[in-house]
């Protein structure tokens, strides 16, 4: 078959995604791009002509995991035609050379700021079968090209990346090295993409960035400007943003939490530690007094607001009293959701050479902390029972008849029964009971409801 005919054949592409929401956004955008060369998404990984592993480098064993996954692909395709195998994401950026050198089954590594050129790379691989290492930081070019390609990933709740990269250089973190320096997309481009998503059915937009509240485009538009503009969009019901840095919680953004009814009353504001000494060691650029002040002002502006946070336990140099301060902060703020991990040394970061806390002690501290976090979460959920929550329904559950899945304003997963299709609608729900991860309720504003 001649090349032109071959290029016109429909092919299948599968992406396995690890890491943060930005990686999810990127995976979806890669699928938008590859449609242009007739590669269409499949959920069946064993039938893919092109197999992509979109990787995360944030914690330990990330590179080993990639080799593990490559091994799995090899096994899966042992008796079939080899797929084009591409590693994208933050491990590709940080360890691209090593990956290509160690395993020639991998056809290409592409960093998070260069995936706009994936079609050319796939075509090159189809034709010449050479290995590619594309890890330039081409953020501006990437977004300039992406805006020309429709975002076909509209769901009831959709991600929209508005900012990338980081200039803060916390000593433990790989992000400044894998995603490059801070870059804010053009304000108008962001709103155009939002319009596109809303016109296709999106009712909630989650604005994304490694430091989303550092957003500042070339005309000095800030995150609050985007929020105020989205507030005016008729068919949009909800706005969220993450992840934010405490230092970038500016007055205008705090004010938006009072003024914008569509901005959800849950703020993910990673603190990392409750000890000023450790925060300084981490190069976090904020202290606990400032952090608590921000939280208090936000509460004054909007009394319904609740907080979620990230914690690193057993950072190098963490003494018992530092850990106690983190524990006390958790007790004081009562974060309704938290993500806590033991410090993981990342290659190339300043903290990677520092003396680590004894492993057993680190694990003990993590268990103690997570127990407290879980108790706080459960007590919070208990208080929700018999109360009314506003839930945006995202989809009908596939395995259970007449059950719909949605999230309340605090992003808690909620399940109800309904004979009517309520996908995409915001409904009032009476909360009846909860499990560790889910809340069950009854619709109260529908003329056709059943008990969950
Ligand atoms: N920009 C956000 C901020 O300033 O908090 C965080 C983004 S980072 C992708 C997500 C979370 O990963 C961090 O909040 C931190 O808790 C965790 N993390 C990053 N590096 C880590 C490391 N070396 N060990 C353990 N956790 C880490
Ligand atoms: Fe990493 Fe966030 Fe620190 Fe940037 S601000 S270096 S993304 S933890
Ligand atoms: Fe992971 Fe990169 Fe996101 S390291 S957390 S995929 S920015």
Short mmCIF file of C-alpha atoms and ligand atoms in Angstrom, two decimals:
data_model
loop_
_atom_site.label_atom_id
_atom_site.label_comp_id
_atom_site.label_asym_id
_atom_site.label_seq_id
_atom_site.Cartn_x
_atom_site.Cartn_y
_atom_site.Cartn_z
CA UNK A 1 0.00 0.00 0.00
CA UNK A 2 1.38 3.45 -0.84
CA UNK A 3 2.16 5.89 1.99
CA UNK A 4 -0.79 8.20 1.26
CA UNK A 5 -3.26 5.33 1.57
CA UNK A 6 -1.56 4.09 4.72
CA UNK A 7 -1.87 7.56 6.28
CA UNK A 8 -5.61 7.63 5.57
CA UNK A 9 -6.26 4.39 7.44
CA UNK A 10 -8.00 4.76 10.80
CA UNK A 11 -5.70 3.79 13.64
CA UNK A 12 -6.12 3.35 17.38
CA UNK A 13 -4.34 5.18 20.16
CA UNK A 14 -4.34 4.36 23.87
CA UNK A 15 -3.05 6.62 26.68
CA UNK A 16 -2.31 5.54 30.23
CA UNK A 17 -2.18 8.63 32.44
CA UNK A 18 -0.43 9.08 35.77
CA UNK A 19 -0.06 12.13 38.01
CA UNK A 20 -1.94 15.36 38.38
CA UNK A 21 -4.96 16.87 36.65
CA UNK A 22 -2.65 18.71 34.26
CA UNK A 23 -1.47 15.38 32.94
CA UNK A 24 -5.11 14.39 32.43
CA UNK A 25 -5.68 17.61 30.50
CA UNK A 26 -2.55 16.95 28.44
CA UNK A 27 -3.60 13.37 27.63
CA UNK A 28 -6.96 14.62 26.37
CA UNK A 29 -5.29 17.29 24.26
CA UNK A 30 -2.88 14.71 22.79
CA UNK A 31 -5.95 12.73 21.69
CA UNK A 32 -7.38 15.89 20.08
CA UNK A 33 -4.13 16.39 18.16
CA UNK A 34 -3.64 12.81 16.96
CA UNK A 35 -7.16 12.68 15.50
CA UNK A 36 -5.75 14.94 12.78
CA UNK A 37 -3.63 12.03 11.55
CA UNK A 38 -6.41 9.48 11.94
CA UNK A 39 -5.43 8.06 15.30
CA UNK A 40 -8.63 7.61 17.32
CA UNK A 41 -8.81 6.83 21.06
CA UNK A 42 -9.43 3.29 22.23
CA UNK A 43 -10.05 2.04 25.76
CA UNK A 44 -8.68 -1.39 24.83
CA UNK A 45 -4.95 -1.10 25.31
CA UNK A 46 -4.17 -4.42 23.64
CA UNK A 47 -5.47 -3.20 20.26
CA UNK A 48 -3.60 0.10 20.05
CA UNK A 49 -1.42 1.06 17.08
CA UNK A 50 0.08 3.79 19.24
CA UNK A 51 0.51 3.35 23.00
CA UNK A 52 1.34 6.36 25.16
CA UNK A 53 2.37 6.38 28.81
CA UNK A 54 1.89 9.89 30.23
CA UNK A 55 4.09 9.89 33.31
CA UNK A 56 4.47 11.69 36.65
CA UNK A 57 7.77 12.28 38.42
CA UNK A 58 6.56 13.75 41.70
CA UNK A 59 7.44 10.86 44.01
CA UNK A 60 9.71 7.85 44.34
CA UNK A 61 10.17 5.05 41.84
CA UNK A 62 8.64 7.04 38.97
CA UNK A 63 11.32 5.96 36.47
CA UNK A 64 11.22 2.31 37.62
CA UNK A 65 7.43 2.40 37.13
CA UNK A 66 7.93 3.50 33.52
CA UNK A 67 10.27 0.58 32.77
CA UNK A 68 7.82 -1.72 34.48
CA UNK A 69 5.03 -0.46 32.26
CA UNK A 70 7.15 -0.75 29.13
CA UNK A 71 7.78 -4.38 30.13
CA UNK A 72 4.03 -4.91 30.42
CA UNK A 73 3.39 -3.46 26.97
CA UNK A 74 6.06 -5.75 25.51
CA UNK A 75 4.36 -8.77 27.10
CA UNK A 76 0.93 -7.71 25.93
CA UNK A 77 2.10 -7.30 22.34
CA UNK A 78 4.38 -10.34 22.31
CA UNK A 79 2.40 -12.08 19.60
CA UNK A 80 1.12 -8.98 17.89
CA UNK A 81 2.47 -6.12 15.79
CA UNK A 82 4.53 -3.81 17.99
CA UNK A 83 2.66 -0.56 18.71
CA UNK A 84 4.39 2.80 18.48
CA UNK A 85 5.37 3.36 22.09
CA UNK A 86 5.78 6.93 23.33
CA UNK A 87 6.59 8.11 26.84
CA UNK A 88 5.25 11.60 27.58
CA UNK A 89 4.97 13.69 30.75
CA UNK A 90 7.33 14.64 33.55
CA UNK A 91 9.46 11.46 33.67
CA UNK A 92 10.02 11.78 29.90
CA UNK A 93 11.23 15.32 30.51
CA UNK A 94 13.53 14.43 33.39
CA UNK A 95 14.82 11.00 32.32
CA UNK A 96 14.25 10.94 28.56
CA UNK A 97 17.82 10.05 27.58
CA UNK A 98 17.99 7.24 30.11
CA UNK A 99 14.66 5.77 28.95
CA UNK A 100 15.68 5.73 25.28
CA UNK A 101 19.10 4.33 26.06
CA UNK A 102 17.84 1.58 28.32
CA UNK A 103 15.01 0.32 26.17
CA UNK A 104 14.86 0.55 22.40
CA UNK A 105 11.28 -0.74 22.45
CA UNK A 106 10.42 2.90 23.29
CA UNK A 107 10.10 4.94 20.09
CA UNK A 108 10.01 8.43 21.54
CA UNK A 109 10.06 10.52 24.69
CA UNK A 110 8.15 13.80 24.59
CA UNK A 111 8.18 16.37 27.39
CA UNK A 112 5.04 18.13 28.68
CA UNK A 113 5.89 21.33 26.81
CA UNK A 114 6.46 19.79 23.38
CA UNK A 115 3.57 17.40 22.73
CA UNK A 116 2.11 19.74 20.10
CA UNK A 117 4.56 18.09 17.66
CA UNK A 118 3.39 14.55 18.36
CA UNK A 119 1.83 14.02 14.90
CA UNK A 120 5.10 14.70 13.14
CA UNK A 121 6.87 12.35 15.50
CA UNK A 122 4.34 9.56 14.95
CA UNK A 123 4.66 9.96 11.17
CA UNK A 124 8.47 9.91 11.43
CA UNK A 125 8.34 6.74 13.49
CA UNK A 126 5.93 5.14 11.00
CA UNK A 127 8.33 5.96 8.19
CA UNK A 128 11.82 5.65 9.56
CA UNK A 129 11.48 3.93 12.93
CA UNK A 130 14.09 6.12 14.59
CA UNK A 131 14.02 7.05 18.27
CA UNK A 132 13.04 10.65 19.16
CA UNK A 133 13.81 12.74 22.21
CA UNK A 134 11.68 15.90 22.19
CA UNK A 135 12.07 17.65 25.50
CA UNK A 136 12.41 21.33 24.61
CA UNK A 137 10.52 23.87 26.65
CA UNK A 138 8.21 25.27 23.96
CA UNK A 139 5.31 26.35 26.17
CA UNK A 140 4.30 29.43 24.13
CA UNK A 141 4.41 27.48 20.88
CA UNK A 142 2.46 24.64 22.47
CA UNK A 143 -0.45 26.84 23.53
CA UNK A 144 -0.35 28.80 20.25
CA UNK A 145 -0.82 25.53 18.38
CA UNK A 146 -3.31 24.06 20.85
CA UNK A 147 -5.68 26.98 20.46
CA UNK A 148 -6.10 26.03 16.81
CA UNK A 149 -7.25 22.54 17.73
CA UNK A 150 -10.75 22.02 19.14
CA UNK A 151 -10.96 20.82 22.70
CA UNK A 152 -13.24 17.81 22.29
CA UNK A 153 -13.08 16.71 25.89
CA UNK A 154 -16.07 18.48 27.23
CA UNK A 155 -17.56 16.66 30.20
CA UNK A 156 -20.03 18.01 32.78
CA UNK A 157 -16.91 18.89 34.78
CA UNK A 158 -13.95 19.80 32.55
CA UNK A 159 -10.36 20.77 33.16
CA UNK A 160 -8.90 23.88 31.55
CA UNK A 161 -5.17 24.54 31.89
CA UNK A 162 -4.50 28.27 32.20
CA UNK A 163 -0.99 28.31 33.65
CA UNK A 164 2.02 26.04 33.53
CA UNK A 165 5.37 25.66 35.19
CA UNK A 166 6.79 27.08 38.36
CA UNK A 167 9.45 29.58 39.44
CA UNK A 168 9.15 28.95 43.15
CA UNK A 169 11.71 26.14 43.47
CA UNK A 170 10.59 24.49 46.68
CA UNK A 171 13.62 22.40 47.55
CA UNK A 172 11.77 19.08 47.39
CA UNK A 173 9.94 19.51 44.09
CA UNK A 174 10.72 18.44 40.51
CA UNK A 175 8.04 20.54 38.84
CA UNK A 176 10.24 23.58 37.99
CA UNK A 177 12.58 21.16 36.18
CA UNK A 178 9.94 19.10 34.39
CA UNK A 179 7.40 21.78 33.46
CA UNK A 180 9.76 24.74 33.11
CA UNK A 181 9.21 28.30 34.20
CA UNK A 182 5.88 29.96 34.98
CA UNK A 183 3.82 30.74 31.92
CA UNK A 184 0.27 32.10 31.75
CA UNK A 185 -1.89 31.51 28.70
CA UNK A 186 -3.45 34.44 26.94
CA UNK A 187 -6.66 35.57 28.73
CA UNK A 188 -8.77 35.60 25.53
CA UNK A 189 -7.57 32.12 24.54
CA UNK A 190 -8.59 30.79 27.94
CA UNK A 191 -12.08 32.30 27.62
CA UNK A 192 -12.45 30.99 24.07
CA UNK A 193 -11.62 27.50 25.24
CA UNK A 194 -14.08 27.90 28.13
CA UNK A 195 -16.82 28.94 25.65
CA UNK A 196 -16.06 25.92 23.51
CA UNK A 197 -16.35 23.57 26.51
CA UNK A 198 -19.58 25.21 27.74
CA UNK A 199 -21.15 25.04 24.30
CA UNK A 200 -20.47 21.29 24.29
CA UNK A 201 -22.11 20.68 27.68
CA UNK A 202 -19.59 21.59 30.37
CA UNK A 203 -21.27 22.93 33.50
CA UNK A 204 -18.23 23.09 35.76
CA UNK A 205 -14.79 24.38 34.78
CA UNK A 206 -11.75 23.50 36.84
CA UNK A 207 -8.98 25.98 36.05
CA UNK A 208 -5.60 24.28 36.28
CA UNK A 209 -2.01 25.33 36.87
CA UNK A 210 0.98 24.18 38.89
CA UNK A 211 0.54 27.55 40.57
CA UNK A 212 -2.80 28.50 39.16
CA UNK A 213 -3.13 31.60 41.33
CA UNK A 214 0.17 32.95 40.00
CA UNK A 215 -1.69 33.41 36.69
CA UNK A 216 -0.72 36.75 35.15
CA UNK A 217 -0.96 37.06 31.38
CA UNK A 218 0.92 39.54 29.21
CA UNK A 219 -1.83 42.14 29.74
CA UNK A 220 -1.73 41.65 33.50
CA UNK A 221 -4.99 39.75 33.62
CA UNK A 222 -5.15 37.71 36.81
CA UNK A 223 -6.92 34.54 37.89
CA UNK A 224 -9.66 36.68 39.45
CA UNK A 225 -10.31 38.27 36.01
CA UNK A 226 -10.91 34.81 34.54
CA UNK A 227 -13.22 33.91 37.43
CA UNK A 228 -15.28 37.11 37.09
CA UNK A 229 -15.59 36.52 33.33
CA UNK A 230 -16.66 32.91 33.82
CA UNK A 231 -19.18 33.99 36.47
CA UNK A 232 -21.06 35.79 33.65
CA UNK A 233 -21.36 32.71 31.42
CA UNK A 234 -25.02 31.74 31.46
CA UNK A 235 -24.74 27.97 31.10
CA UNK A 236 -21.78 27.55 33.43
CA UNK A 237 -22.78 26.58 36.96
CA UNK A 238 -19.51 26.07 38.79
CA UNK A 239 -15.91 27.28 38.84
CA UNK A 240 -12.98 25.76 40.70
CA UNK A 241 -9.23 26.27 40.50
CA UNK A 242 -6.16 24.36 41.60
CA UNK A 243 -3.41 24.09 42.72
CA UNK A 244 -2.71 27.37 44.43
CA UNK A 245 0.26 28.65 46.37
CA UNK A 246 -0.46 30.43 49.68
CA UNK A 247 1.83 33.31 48.68
CA UNK A 248 -0.28 34.06 45.60
CA UNK A 249 -3.64 34.40 47.41
CA UNK A 250 -3.96 38.04 46.40
CA UNK A 251 -6.70 40.43 47.63
CA UNK A 252 -8.55 40.39 44.30
CA UNK A 253 -8.70 36.59 44.35
CA UNK A 254 -9.87 36.51 47.97
CA UNK A 255 -12.56 39.05 47.08
CA UNK A 256 -13.74 36.78 44.24
CA UNK A 257 -14.61 34.16 46.87
CA UNK A 258 -17.11 36.67 48.27
CA UNK A 259 -18.38 38.10 44.99
CA UNK A 260 -18.64 35.11 42.66
CA UNK A 261 -21.48 32.77 43.52
CA UNK A 262 -20.26 30.20 40.98
CA UNK A 263 -16.84 29.91 42.62
CA UNK A 264 -17.14 26.81 44.78
CA UNK A 265 -16.52 27.18 48.52
CA UNK A 266 -13.66 24.68 48.69
CA UNK A 267 -10.10 25.90 48.39
CA UNK A 268 -7.16 23.55 47.94
CA UNK A 269 -4.30 25.48 49.51
CA UNK A 270 -1.22 23.30 50.08
CA UNK A 271 0.67 24.18 53.23
CA UNK A 272 3.17 21.25 53.29
CA UNK A 273 4.17 21.67 56.97
CA UNK A 274 2.95 23.33 60.16
CA UNK A 275 6.48 24.26 61.21
CA UNK A 276 7.97 27.61 60.18
CA UNK A 277 11.43 26.11 60.51
CA UNK A 278 10.61 23.37 58.00
CA UNK A 279 8.77 25.76 55.66
CA UNK A 280 11.90 27.90 55.56
CA UNK A 281 14.06 24.81 54.93
CA UNK A 282 11.69 23.89 52.08
CA UNK A 283 11.96 27.40 50.58
CA UNK A 284 8.18 27.68 50.69
CA UNK A 285 8.10 31.48 50.90
CA UNK A 286 5.23 31.55 53.41
CA UNK A 287 4.92 30.98 57.14
CA UNK A 288 2.12 29.65 59.30
CA UNK A 289 1.02 33.05 60.62
CA UNK A 290 0.53 34.32 57.05
CA UNK A 291 -1.16 31.09 56.03
CA UNK A 292 -3.66 31.27 58.91
CA UNK A 293 -4.26 34.95 58.22
CA UNK A 294 -5.20 34.13 54.61
CA UNK A 295 -7.55 31.40 55.81
CA UNK A 296 -9.20 33.71 58.34
CA UNK A 297 -9.72 36.49 55.80
CA UNK A 298 -11.25 34.01 53.38
CA UNK A 299 -13.60 32.76 56.12
CA UNK A 300 -14.58 36.35 56.92
CA UNK A 301 -15.34 37.01 53.27
CA UNK A 302 -17.22 33.75 52.81
CA UNK A 303 -18.20 31.81 55.92
CA UNK A 304 -19.11 28.69 53.87
CA UNK A 305 -15.56 28.17 52.65
CA UNK A 306 -13.68 24.98 53.63
CA UNK A 307 -10.07 24.02 52.99
CA UNK A 308 -8.09 21.12 51.60
CA UNK A 309 -4.31 20.82 51.70
CA UNK A 310 -1.14 18.86 50.89
CA UNK A 311 1.38 17.81 53.53
CA UNK A 312 4.90 16.43 53.34
CA UNK A 313 5.68 14.36 56.41
CA UNK A 314 9.27 13.73 57.59
CA UNK A 315 10.97 16.36 55.48
CA UNK A 316 14.75 16.31 56.17
CA UNK A 317 15.36 17.93 59.54
CA UNK A 318 11.78 17.42 60.80
CA UNK A 319 12.00 16.97 64.58
CA UNK A 320 9.18 15.73 66.78
CA UNK A 321 8.21 19.32 67.64
CA UNK A 322 7.97 20.21 63.93
CA UNK A 323 5.73 17.23 63.32
CA UNK A 324 3.62 18.21 66.35
CA UNK A 325 3.11 21.64 64.79
CA UNK A 326 1.87 20.04 61.56
CA UNK A 327 -0.47 17.85 63.62
CA UNK A 328 -1.71 20.89 65.54
CA UNK A 329 -2.33 22.82 62.33
CA UNK A 330 -4.48 19.95 61.06
CA UNK A 331 -6.46 20.00 64.31
CA UNK A 332 -6.86 23.75 64.16
CA UNK A 333 -7.91 24.25 60.53
CA UNK A 334 -9.74 20.93 60.21
CA UNK A 335 -9.00 20.49 56.51
CA UNK A 336 -11.89 18.50 55.05
CA UNK A 337 -9.57 16.82 52.59
CA UNK A 338 -5.84 16.30 52.70
CA UNK A 339 -3.11 14.56 50.77
CA UNK A 340 -0.12 13.55 52.85
CA UNK A 341 3.02 11.71 51.79
CA UNK A 342 6.41 10.97 53.28
CA UNK A 343 9.13 13.16 51.78
CA UNK A 344 10.51 11.54 48.64
CA UNK A 345 13.97 12.62 47.43
CA UNK A 346 13.73 13.61 43.78
CA UNK A 347 16.85 13.43 41.63
CA UNK A 348 18.36 16.83 40.94
CA UNK A 349 16.40 18.74 43.59
CA UNK A 350 18.28 20.47 46.46
CA UNK A 351 16.54 18.37 49.12
CA UNK A 352 17.56 15.09 47.51
CA UNK A 353 20.98 15.09 49.23
CA UNK A 354 19.71 16.07 52.67
CA UNK A 355 19.79 13.61 55.53
CA UNK A 356 16.46 11.84 55.72
CA UNK A 357 14.36 11.16 58.79
CA UNK A 358 14.58 7.53 59.91
CA UNK A 359 12.21 5.49 57.72
CA UNK A 360 10.36 3.81 60.59
CA UNK A 361 9.82 7.10 62.35
CA UNK A 362 8.64 8.71 59.11
CA UNK A 363 6.07 5.94 58.58
CA UNK A 364 4.90 6.22 62.18
CA UNK A 365 4.37 9.97 61.82
CA UNK A 366 2.48 9.51 58.56
CA UNK A 367 0.13 6.96 60.14
CA UNK A 368 -0.54 9.24 63.14
CA UNK A 369 -1.18 12.20 60.86
CA UNK A 370 -3.41 10.34 58.43
CA UNK A 371 -5.48 8.93 61.31
CA UNK A 372 -6.18 12.46 62.52
CA UNK A 373 -6.96 13.65 58.98
CA UNK A 374 -9.37 10.75 58.48
CA UNK A 375 -11.14 11.42 61.81
CA UNK A 376 -11.61 15.07 60.88
CA UNK A 377 -12.98 14.09 57.49
CA UNK A 378 -15.40 11.56 58.97
CA UNK A 379 -16.64 14.00 61.63
CA UNK A 380 -17.22 16.55 58.91
CA UNK A 381 -19.17 14.01 56.86
CA UNK A 382 -21.27 12.99 59.87
CA UNK A 383 -22.46 16.57 60.15
CA UNK A 384 -23.70 16.46 56.56
CA UNK A 385 -26.28 13.75 57.27
CA UNK A 386 -29.88 15.06 57.14
CA UNK A 387 -28.65 18.29 55.58
CA UNK A 388 -29.33 19.46 52.05
CA UNK A 389 -26.46 19.62 49.57
CA UNK A 390 -26.34 21.06 46.08
CA UNK A 391 -25.02 18.38 43.74
CA UNK A 392 -23.93 18.67 40.13
CA UNK A 393 -24.55 15.33 38.45
CA UNK A 394 -21.76 14.16 36.17
CA UNK A 395 -22.88 10.79 34.88
CA UNK A 396 -25.17 7.78 35.16
CA UNK A 397 -23.40 4.91 36.86
CA UNK A 398 -22.68 2.12 34.44
CA UNK A 399 -23.07 -0.86 36.72
CA UNK A 400 -25.97 0.25 38.89
CA UNK A 401 -29.47 0.83 37.56
CA UNK A 402 -30.96 4.33 37.87
CA UNK A 403 -28.03 5.61 39.92
CA UNK A 404 -26.35 8.91 39.21
CA UNK A 405 -22.97 10.18 40.31
CA UNK A 406 -22.29 13.81 41.15
CA UNK A 407 -20.32 16.08 43.45
CA UNK A 408 -21.49 18.53 46.07
CA UNK A 409 -20.04 22.03 46.34
CA UNK A 410 -17.14 20.65 48.42
CA UNK A 411 -16.37 18.05 45.76
CA UNK A 412 -17.62 15.15 47.85
CA UNK A 413 -18.80 12.29 45.63
CA UNK A 414 -22.58 11.83 45.96
CA UNK A 415 -24.79 9.04 44.63
CA UNK A 416 -28.58 9.19 44.24
CA UNK A 417 -31.29 7.21 42.46
CA UNK A 418 -33.29 8.82 39.70
CA UNK A 419 -35.54 7.51 36.98
CA UNK A 420 -34.94 10.69 34.99
CA UNK A 421 -31.66 11.58 33.37
CA UNK A 422 -30.13 14.24 35.62
CA UNK A 423 -26.66 14.36 34.04
CA UNK A 424 -25.45 17.94 33.76
CA UNK A 425 -28.03 19.24 36.24
CA UNK A 426 -27.49 20.74 39.68
CA UNK A 427 -30.01 19.33 42.17
CA UNK A 428 -30.77 19.59 45.84
CA UNK A 429 -30.07 16.35 47.67
CA UNK A 430 -30.98 15.27 51.17
CA UNK A 431 -27.94 13.46 52.57
CA UNK A 432 -28.91 10.14 54.15
CA UNK A 433 -25.65 8.30 54.87
CA UNK A 434 -21.98 8.12 53.94
CA UNK A 435 -19.13 5.66 53.58
CA UNK A 436 -15.40 6.40 53.60
CA UNK A 437 -15.45 7.76 50.07
CA UNK A 438 -19.05 8.35 49.08
CA UNK A 439 -22.16 10.13 50.28
CA UNK A 440 -25.62 8.71 49.54
CA UNK A 441 -28.69 10.86 49.30
CA UNK A 442 -32.18 11.45 47.92
CA UNK A 443 -33.18 14.01 45.35
CA UNK A 444 -35.58 16.51 46.87
CA UNK A 445 -36.28 18.79 43.95
CA UNK A 446 -37.27 16.13 41.46
CA UNK A 447 -40.78 14.82 40.87
CA UNK A 448 -39.34 11.40 40.22
CA UNK A 449 -36.95 10.13 42.82
CA UNK A 450 -36.15 6.98 44.72
CA UNK A 451 -34.15 6.41 47.89
CA UNK A 452 -30.47 5.62 47.24
N1 LIG B 1 2.22 23.96 43.43
C1 LIG B 1 1.62 23.29 44.51
C2 LIG B 1 2.11 23.91 45.82
O1 LIG B 1 2.83 24.85 45.82
O2 LIG B 1 1.81 23.39 46.85
C3 LIG B 1 1.92 21.80 44.53
C4 LIG B 1 2.06 21.06 43.29
S1 LIG B 1 2.86 19.50 43.48
C5 LIG B 1 2.65 18.96 41.86
C6 LIG B 1 1.67 18.53 44.38
C7 LIG B 1 2.09 18.03 45.73
O3 LIG B 1 3.07 17.03 45.63
C8 LIG B 1 2.76 19.05 46.63
O4 LIG B 1 1.82 19.88 47.25
C9 LIG B 1 3.52 18.22 47.62
O5 LIG B 1 2.79 17.99 48.80
C10 LIG B 1 3.75 16.91 46.86
N2 LIG B 1 5.18 16.72 46.62
C11 LIG B 1 5.95 17.37 45.74
N3 LIG B 1 7.23 16.95 45.81
C12 LIG B 1 7.27 16.00 46.77
C13 LIG B 1 8.31 15.21 47.32
N4 LIG B 1 9.56 15.31 46.89
N5 LIG B 1 7.98 14.32 48.29
C14 LIG B 1 6.71 14.20 48.74
N6 LIG B 1 5.68 14.93 48.25
C15 LIG B 1 5.95 15.83 47.28
FE1 LIG B 2 6.56 22.46 43.35
FE2 LIG B 2 4.41 23.90 44.03
FE3 LIG B 2 6.78 24.42 45.10
FE4 LIG B 2 6.35 24.97 42.55
S1 LIG B 2 5.33 25.91 44.32
S2 LIG B 2 8.17 24.05 43.39
S3 LIG B 2 5.02 23.27 41.97
S4 LIG B 2 5.55 22.55 45.36
FE1 LIG B 3 3.47 14.76 38.36
FE2 LIG B 3 4.37 16.43 36.58
FE3 LIG B 3 1.93 16.74 37.58
S1 LIG B 3 5.53 15.52 38.19
S2 LIG B 3 2.18 15.96 39.65
S3 LIG B 3 2.63 15.06 36.33
S4 LIG B 3 3.35 18.34 37.06
#
